[in-house]
PDB file of C-alpha atoms and ligand atoms in Angstrom:
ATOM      1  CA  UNK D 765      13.032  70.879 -52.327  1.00  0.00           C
ATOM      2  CA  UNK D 766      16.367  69.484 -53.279  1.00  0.00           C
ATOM      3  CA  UNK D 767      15.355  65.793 -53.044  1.00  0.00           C
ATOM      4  CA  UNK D 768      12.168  63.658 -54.039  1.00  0.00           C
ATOM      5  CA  UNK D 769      11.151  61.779 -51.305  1.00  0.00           C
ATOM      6  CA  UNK D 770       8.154  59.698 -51.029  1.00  0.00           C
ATOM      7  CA  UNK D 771       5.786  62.435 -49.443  1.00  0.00           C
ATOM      8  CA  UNK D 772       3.008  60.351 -49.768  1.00  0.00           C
ATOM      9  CA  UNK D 773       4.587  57.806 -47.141  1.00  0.00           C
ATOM     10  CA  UNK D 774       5.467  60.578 -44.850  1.00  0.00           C
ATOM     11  CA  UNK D 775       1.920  62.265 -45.398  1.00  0.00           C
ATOM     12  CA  UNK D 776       0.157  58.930 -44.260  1.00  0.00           C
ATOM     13  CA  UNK D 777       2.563  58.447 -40.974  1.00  0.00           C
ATOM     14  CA  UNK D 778       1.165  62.763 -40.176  1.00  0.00           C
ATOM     15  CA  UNK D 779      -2.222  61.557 -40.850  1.00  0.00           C
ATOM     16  CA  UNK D 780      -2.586  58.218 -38.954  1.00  0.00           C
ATOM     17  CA  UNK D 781      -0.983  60.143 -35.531  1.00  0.00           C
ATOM     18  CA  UNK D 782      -3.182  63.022 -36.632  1.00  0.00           C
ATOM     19  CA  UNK D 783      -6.160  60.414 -36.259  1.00  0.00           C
ATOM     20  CA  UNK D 784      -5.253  58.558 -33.703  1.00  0.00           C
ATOM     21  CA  UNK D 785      -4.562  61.556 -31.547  1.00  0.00           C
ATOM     22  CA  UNK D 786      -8.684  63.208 -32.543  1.00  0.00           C
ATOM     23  CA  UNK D 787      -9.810  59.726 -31.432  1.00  0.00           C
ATOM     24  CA  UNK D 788      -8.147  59.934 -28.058  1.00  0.00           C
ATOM     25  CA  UNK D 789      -9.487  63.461 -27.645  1.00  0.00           C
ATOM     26  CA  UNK D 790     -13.057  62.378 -28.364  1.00  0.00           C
ATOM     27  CA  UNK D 791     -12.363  59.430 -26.309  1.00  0.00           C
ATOM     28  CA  UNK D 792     -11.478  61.454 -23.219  1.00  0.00           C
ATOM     29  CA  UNK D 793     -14.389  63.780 -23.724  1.00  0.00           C
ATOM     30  CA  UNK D 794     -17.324  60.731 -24.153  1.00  0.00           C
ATOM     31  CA  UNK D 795     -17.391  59.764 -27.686  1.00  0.00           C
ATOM     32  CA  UNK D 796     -19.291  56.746 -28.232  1.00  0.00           C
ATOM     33  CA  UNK D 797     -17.255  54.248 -30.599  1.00  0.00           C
ATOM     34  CA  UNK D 798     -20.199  56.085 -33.602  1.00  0.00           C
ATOM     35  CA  UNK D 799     -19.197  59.030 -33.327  1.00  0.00           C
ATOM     36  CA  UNK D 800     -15.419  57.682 -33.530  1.00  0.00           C
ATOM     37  CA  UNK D 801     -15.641  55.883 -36.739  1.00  0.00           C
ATOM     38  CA  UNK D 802     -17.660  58.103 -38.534  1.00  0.00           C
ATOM     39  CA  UNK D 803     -15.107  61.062 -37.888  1.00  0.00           C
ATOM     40  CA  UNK D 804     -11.911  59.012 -38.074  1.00  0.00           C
ATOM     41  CA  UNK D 805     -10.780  57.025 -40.373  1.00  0.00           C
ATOM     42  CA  UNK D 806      -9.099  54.132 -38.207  1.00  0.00           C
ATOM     43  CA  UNK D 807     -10.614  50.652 -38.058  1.00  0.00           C
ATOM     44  CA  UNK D 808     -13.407  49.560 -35.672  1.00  0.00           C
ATOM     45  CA  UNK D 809     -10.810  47.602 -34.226  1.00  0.00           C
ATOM     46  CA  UNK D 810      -8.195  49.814 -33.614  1.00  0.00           C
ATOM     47  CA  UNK D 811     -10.681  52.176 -32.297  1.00  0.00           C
ATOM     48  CA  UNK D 812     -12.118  49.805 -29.651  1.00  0.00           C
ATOM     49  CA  UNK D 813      -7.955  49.010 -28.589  1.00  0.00           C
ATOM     50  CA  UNK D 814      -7.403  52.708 -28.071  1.00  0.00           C
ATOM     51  CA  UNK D 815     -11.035  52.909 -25.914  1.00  0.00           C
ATOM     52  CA  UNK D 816     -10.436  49.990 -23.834  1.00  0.00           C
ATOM     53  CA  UNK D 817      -6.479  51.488 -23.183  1.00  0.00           C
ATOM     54  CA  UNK D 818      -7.944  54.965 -22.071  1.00  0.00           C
ATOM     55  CA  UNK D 819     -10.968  53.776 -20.489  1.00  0.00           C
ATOM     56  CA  UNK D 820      -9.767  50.779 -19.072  1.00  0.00           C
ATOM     57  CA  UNK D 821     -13.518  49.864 -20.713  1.00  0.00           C
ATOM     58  CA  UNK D 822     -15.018  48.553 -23.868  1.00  0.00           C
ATOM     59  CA  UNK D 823     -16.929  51.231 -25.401  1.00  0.00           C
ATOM     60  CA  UNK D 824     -20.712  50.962 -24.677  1.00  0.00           C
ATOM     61  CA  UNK D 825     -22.837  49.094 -27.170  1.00  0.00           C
ATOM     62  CA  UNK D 826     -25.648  50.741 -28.890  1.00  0.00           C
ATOM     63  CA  UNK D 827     -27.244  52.798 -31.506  1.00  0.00           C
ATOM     64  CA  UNK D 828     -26.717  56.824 -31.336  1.00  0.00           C
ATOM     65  CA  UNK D 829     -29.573  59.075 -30.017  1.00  0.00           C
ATOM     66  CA  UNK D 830     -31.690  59.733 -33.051  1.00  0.00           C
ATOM     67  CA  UNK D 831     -34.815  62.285 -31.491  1.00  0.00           C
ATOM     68  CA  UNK D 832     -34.656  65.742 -32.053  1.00  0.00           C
ATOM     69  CA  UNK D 833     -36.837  65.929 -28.670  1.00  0.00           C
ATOM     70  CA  UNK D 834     -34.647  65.289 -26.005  1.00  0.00           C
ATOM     71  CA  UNK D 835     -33.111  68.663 -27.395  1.00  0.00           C
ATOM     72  CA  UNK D 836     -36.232  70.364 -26.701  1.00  0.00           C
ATOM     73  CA  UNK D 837     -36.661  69.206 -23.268  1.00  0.00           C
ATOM     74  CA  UNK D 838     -36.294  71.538 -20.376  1.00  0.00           C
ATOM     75  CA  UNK D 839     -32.665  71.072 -18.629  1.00  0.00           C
ATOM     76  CA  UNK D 840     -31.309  69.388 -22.043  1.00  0.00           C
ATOM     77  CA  UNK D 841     -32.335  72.452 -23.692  1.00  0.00           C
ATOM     78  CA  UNK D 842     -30.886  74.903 -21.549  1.00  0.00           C
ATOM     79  CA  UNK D 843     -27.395  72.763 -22.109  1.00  0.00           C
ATOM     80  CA  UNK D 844     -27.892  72.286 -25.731  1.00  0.00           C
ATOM     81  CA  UNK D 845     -28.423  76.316 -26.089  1.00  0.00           C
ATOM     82  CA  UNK D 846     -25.096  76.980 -24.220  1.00  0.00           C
ATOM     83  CA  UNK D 847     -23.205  74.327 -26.231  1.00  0.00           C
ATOM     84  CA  UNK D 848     -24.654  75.568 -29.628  1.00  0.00           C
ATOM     85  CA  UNK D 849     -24.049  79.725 -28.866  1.00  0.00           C
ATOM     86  CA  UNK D 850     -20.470  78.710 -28.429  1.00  0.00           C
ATOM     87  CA  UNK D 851     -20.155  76.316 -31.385  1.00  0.00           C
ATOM     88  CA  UNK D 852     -21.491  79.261 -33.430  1.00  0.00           C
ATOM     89  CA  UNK D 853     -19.248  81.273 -32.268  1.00  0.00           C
ATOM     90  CA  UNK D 854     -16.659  79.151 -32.715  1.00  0.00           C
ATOM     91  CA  UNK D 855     -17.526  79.211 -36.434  1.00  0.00           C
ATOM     92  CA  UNK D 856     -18.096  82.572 -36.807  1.00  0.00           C
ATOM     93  CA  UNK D 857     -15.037  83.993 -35.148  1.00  0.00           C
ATOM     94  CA  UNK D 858     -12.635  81.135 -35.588  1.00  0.00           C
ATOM     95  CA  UNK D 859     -10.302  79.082 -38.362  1.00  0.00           C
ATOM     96  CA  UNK D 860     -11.611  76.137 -36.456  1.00  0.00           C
ATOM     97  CA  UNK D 861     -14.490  73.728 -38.229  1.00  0.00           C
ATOM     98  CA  UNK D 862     -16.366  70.542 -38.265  1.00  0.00           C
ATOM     99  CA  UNK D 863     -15.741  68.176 -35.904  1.00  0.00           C
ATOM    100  CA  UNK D 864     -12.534  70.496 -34.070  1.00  0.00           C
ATOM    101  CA  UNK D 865     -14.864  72.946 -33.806  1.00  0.00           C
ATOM    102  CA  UNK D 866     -17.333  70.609 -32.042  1.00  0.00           C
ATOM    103  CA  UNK D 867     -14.355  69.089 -29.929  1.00  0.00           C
ATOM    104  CA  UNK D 868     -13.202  72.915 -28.967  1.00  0.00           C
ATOM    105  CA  UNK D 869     -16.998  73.795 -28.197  1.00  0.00           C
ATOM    106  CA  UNK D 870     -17.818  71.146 -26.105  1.00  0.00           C
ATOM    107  CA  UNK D 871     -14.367  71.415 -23.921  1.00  0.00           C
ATOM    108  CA  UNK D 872     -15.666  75.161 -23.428  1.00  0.00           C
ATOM    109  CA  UNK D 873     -19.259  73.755 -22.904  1.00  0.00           C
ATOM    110  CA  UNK D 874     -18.130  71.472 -20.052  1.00  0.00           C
ATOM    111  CA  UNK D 875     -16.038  74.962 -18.846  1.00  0.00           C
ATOM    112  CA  UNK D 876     -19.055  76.847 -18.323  1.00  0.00           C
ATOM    113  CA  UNK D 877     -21.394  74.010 -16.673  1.00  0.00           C
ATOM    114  CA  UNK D 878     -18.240  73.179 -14.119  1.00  0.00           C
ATOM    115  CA  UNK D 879     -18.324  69.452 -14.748  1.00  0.00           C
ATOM    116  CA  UNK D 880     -14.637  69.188 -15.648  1.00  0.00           C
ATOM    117  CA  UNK D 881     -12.854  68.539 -12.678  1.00  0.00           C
ATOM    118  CA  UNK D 882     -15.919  66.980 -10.531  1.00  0.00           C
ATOM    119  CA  UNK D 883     -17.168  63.124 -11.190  1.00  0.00           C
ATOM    120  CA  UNK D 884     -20.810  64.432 -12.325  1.00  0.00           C
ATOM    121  CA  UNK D 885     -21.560  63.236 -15.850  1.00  0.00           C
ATOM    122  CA  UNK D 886     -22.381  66.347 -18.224  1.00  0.00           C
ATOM    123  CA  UNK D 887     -26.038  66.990 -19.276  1.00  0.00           C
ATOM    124  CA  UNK D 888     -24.478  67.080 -22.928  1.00  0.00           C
ATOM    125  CA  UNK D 889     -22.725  64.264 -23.743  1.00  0.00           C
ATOM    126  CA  UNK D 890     -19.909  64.813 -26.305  1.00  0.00           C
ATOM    127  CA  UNK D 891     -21.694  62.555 -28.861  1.00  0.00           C
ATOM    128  CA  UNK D 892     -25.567  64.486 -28.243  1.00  0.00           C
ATOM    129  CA  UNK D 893     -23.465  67.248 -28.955  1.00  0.00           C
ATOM    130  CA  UNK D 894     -22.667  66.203 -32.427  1.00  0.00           C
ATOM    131  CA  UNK D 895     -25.846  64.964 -32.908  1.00  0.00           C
ATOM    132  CA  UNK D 896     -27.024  68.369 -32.127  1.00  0.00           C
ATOM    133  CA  UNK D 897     -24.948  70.031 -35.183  1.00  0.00           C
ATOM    134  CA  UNK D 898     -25.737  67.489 -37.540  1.00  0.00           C
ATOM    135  CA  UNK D 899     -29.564  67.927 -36.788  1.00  0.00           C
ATOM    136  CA  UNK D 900     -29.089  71.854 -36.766  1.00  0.00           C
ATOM    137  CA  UNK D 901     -27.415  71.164 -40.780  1.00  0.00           C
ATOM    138  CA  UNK D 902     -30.237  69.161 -41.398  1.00  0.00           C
ATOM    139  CA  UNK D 903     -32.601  72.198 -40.553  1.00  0.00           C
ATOM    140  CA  UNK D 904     -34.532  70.098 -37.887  1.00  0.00           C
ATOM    141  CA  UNK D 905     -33.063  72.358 -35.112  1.00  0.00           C
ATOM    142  CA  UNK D 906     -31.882  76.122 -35.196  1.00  0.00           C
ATOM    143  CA  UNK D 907     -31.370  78.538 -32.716  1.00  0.00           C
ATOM    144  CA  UNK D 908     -34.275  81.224 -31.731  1.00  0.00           C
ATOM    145  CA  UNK D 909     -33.699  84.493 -29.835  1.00  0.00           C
ATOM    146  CA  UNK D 910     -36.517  84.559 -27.119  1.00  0.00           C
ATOM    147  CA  UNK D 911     -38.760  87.253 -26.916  1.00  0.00           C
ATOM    148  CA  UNK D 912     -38.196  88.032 -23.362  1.00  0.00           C
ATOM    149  CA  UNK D 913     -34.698  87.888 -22.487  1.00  0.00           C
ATOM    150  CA  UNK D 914     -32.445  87.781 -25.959  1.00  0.00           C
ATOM    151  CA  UNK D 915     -30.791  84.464 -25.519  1.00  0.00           C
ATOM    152  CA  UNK D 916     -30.354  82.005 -28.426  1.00  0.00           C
ATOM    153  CA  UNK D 917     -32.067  79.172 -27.683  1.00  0.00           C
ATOM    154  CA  UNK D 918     -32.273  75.786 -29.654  1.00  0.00           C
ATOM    155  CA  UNK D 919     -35.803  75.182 -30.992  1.00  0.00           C
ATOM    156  CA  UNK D 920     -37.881  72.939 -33.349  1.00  0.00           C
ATOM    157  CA  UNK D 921     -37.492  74.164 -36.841  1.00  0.00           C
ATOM    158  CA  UNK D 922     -41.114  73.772 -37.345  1.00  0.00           C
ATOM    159  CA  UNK D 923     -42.110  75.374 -34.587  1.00  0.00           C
ATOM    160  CA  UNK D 924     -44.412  78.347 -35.863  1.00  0.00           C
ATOM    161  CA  UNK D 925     -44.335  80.559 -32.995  1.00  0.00           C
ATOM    162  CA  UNK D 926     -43.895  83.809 -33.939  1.00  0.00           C
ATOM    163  CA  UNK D 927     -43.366  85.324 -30.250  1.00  0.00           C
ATOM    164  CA  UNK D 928     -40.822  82.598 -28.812  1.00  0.00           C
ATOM    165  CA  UNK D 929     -40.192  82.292 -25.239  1.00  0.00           C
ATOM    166  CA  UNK D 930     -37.543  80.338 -24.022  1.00  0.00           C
ATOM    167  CA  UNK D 931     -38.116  77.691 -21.121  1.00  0.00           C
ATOM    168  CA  UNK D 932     -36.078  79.677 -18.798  1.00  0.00           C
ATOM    169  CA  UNK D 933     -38.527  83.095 -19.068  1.00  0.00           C
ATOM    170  CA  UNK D 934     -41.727  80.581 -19.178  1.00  0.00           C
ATOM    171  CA  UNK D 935     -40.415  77.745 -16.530  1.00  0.00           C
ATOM    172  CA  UNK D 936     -42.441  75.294 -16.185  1.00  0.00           C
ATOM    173  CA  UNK D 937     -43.474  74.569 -12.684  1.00  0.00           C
ATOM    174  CA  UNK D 938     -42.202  71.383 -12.117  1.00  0.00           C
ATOM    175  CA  UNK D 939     -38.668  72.445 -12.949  1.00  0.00           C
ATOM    176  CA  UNK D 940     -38.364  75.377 -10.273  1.00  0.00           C
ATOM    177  CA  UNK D 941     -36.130  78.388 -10.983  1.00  0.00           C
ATOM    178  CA  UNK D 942     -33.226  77.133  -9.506  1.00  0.00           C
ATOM    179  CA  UNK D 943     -29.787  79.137  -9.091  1.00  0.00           C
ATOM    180  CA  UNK D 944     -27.900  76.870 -11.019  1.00  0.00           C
ATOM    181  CA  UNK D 945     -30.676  77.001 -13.682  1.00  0.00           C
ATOM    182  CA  UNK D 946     -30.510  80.894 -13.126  1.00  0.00           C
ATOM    183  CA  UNK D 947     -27.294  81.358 -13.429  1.00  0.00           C
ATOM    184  CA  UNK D 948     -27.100  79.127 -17.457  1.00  0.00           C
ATOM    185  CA  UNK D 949     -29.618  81.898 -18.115  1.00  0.00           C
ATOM    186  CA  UNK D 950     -27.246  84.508 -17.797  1.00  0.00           C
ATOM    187  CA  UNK D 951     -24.280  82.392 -19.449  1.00  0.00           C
ATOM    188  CA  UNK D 952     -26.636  81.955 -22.420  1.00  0.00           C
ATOM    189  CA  UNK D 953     -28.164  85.680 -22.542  1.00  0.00           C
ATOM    190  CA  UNK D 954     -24.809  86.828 -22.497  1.00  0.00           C
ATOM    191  CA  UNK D 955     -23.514  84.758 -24.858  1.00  0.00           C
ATOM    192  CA  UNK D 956     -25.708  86.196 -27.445  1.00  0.00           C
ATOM    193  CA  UNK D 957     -25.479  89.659 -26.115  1.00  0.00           C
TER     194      UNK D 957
HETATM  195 ZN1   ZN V1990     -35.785  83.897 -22.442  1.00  0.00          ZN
END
């Protein structure tokens, strides 16, 4: 502390290559440009440079998924669950918040669905992911231990069922119990466990 420099200067240099390096992480995992400028602070512009530089792409156009239901749908659920047990864990157990934490969760979420590394596109998309938390704040969503087997399962707030049972104890027949399906079970069960 034996000199006065500008800090603020310095400060603002830290924070732009702070934000421009959270954009290219959401970038690489799927953000939509949305969900970049509402958790950044760079321009629209800058944000659709450093999207068409990593994706060789511009960034789809759109409006952001809005429904709680596709949450509550079968196979979405299931992925939803898994993402949400480890965001809450994240929370719970680590420094980390807000949208890190979501950026850490998901990068585990894609982990234990073994999509990184192949071409398939995740169920979860980075961006459904944060719209996941922000509907879980809003108290549309929470997470529901099932009756049957334990797991913590992503449910409709409103929901009054006082016995739940998740879709993977009560499958519904046109799904099939598949192994892969089988196997999330378990990650999700023993997440919770
Ligand atoms: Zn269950």
């Amino acid at each position: 502390m034996d000199n006065q420099k500008p800090v603020t200067v310095a400060k603002s240099v830290v924070n732009e290559s702070e934000q421009i390096q959270l954009a290219i992480q959401m970038i690489k995992l799927g953000a939509r440009l949305q969900l970049l400028e509402s958790q950044t602070t760079l321009s629209r512009e800058r944000l659709i440079k450093l999207y068409k530089e990593l994706k060789g792409v511009s960034p789809p156009k759109g409006m952001l998924p809005f429904s709680t239901d596709w949450f509550l749908t079968w196979q979405p659920n299931i992925h939803a669950s898994i993402f949400y047990n480890i965001y809450k864990f994240m929370l719970d157990y680590t420094g980390v918040s807000g949208i890190q934490a979501i950026i850490k969760a998901y990068s585990l979420y894609l982990q234990q669905v073994e999509i990184e590394g192949s071409d398939a596109e995740p169920v979860l998309s980075l961006t459904r992911a944060w719209t996941l938390v922000r509907f879980v704040e809003s108290k549309m969503l929470k997470l529901q231990s099932c009756s049957c087997c334990g797991g913590n399962f992503i449910v409709n707030t409103y929901d009054i069922n006082h016995r739940y049972v998740c879709n993977l104890c009560h499958v519904p027949s046109r799904a099939g119990k598949t192994k892969k399906a089988k196997a999330l079970t378990y990650k999700v069960v023993s997440m919770t466990a």
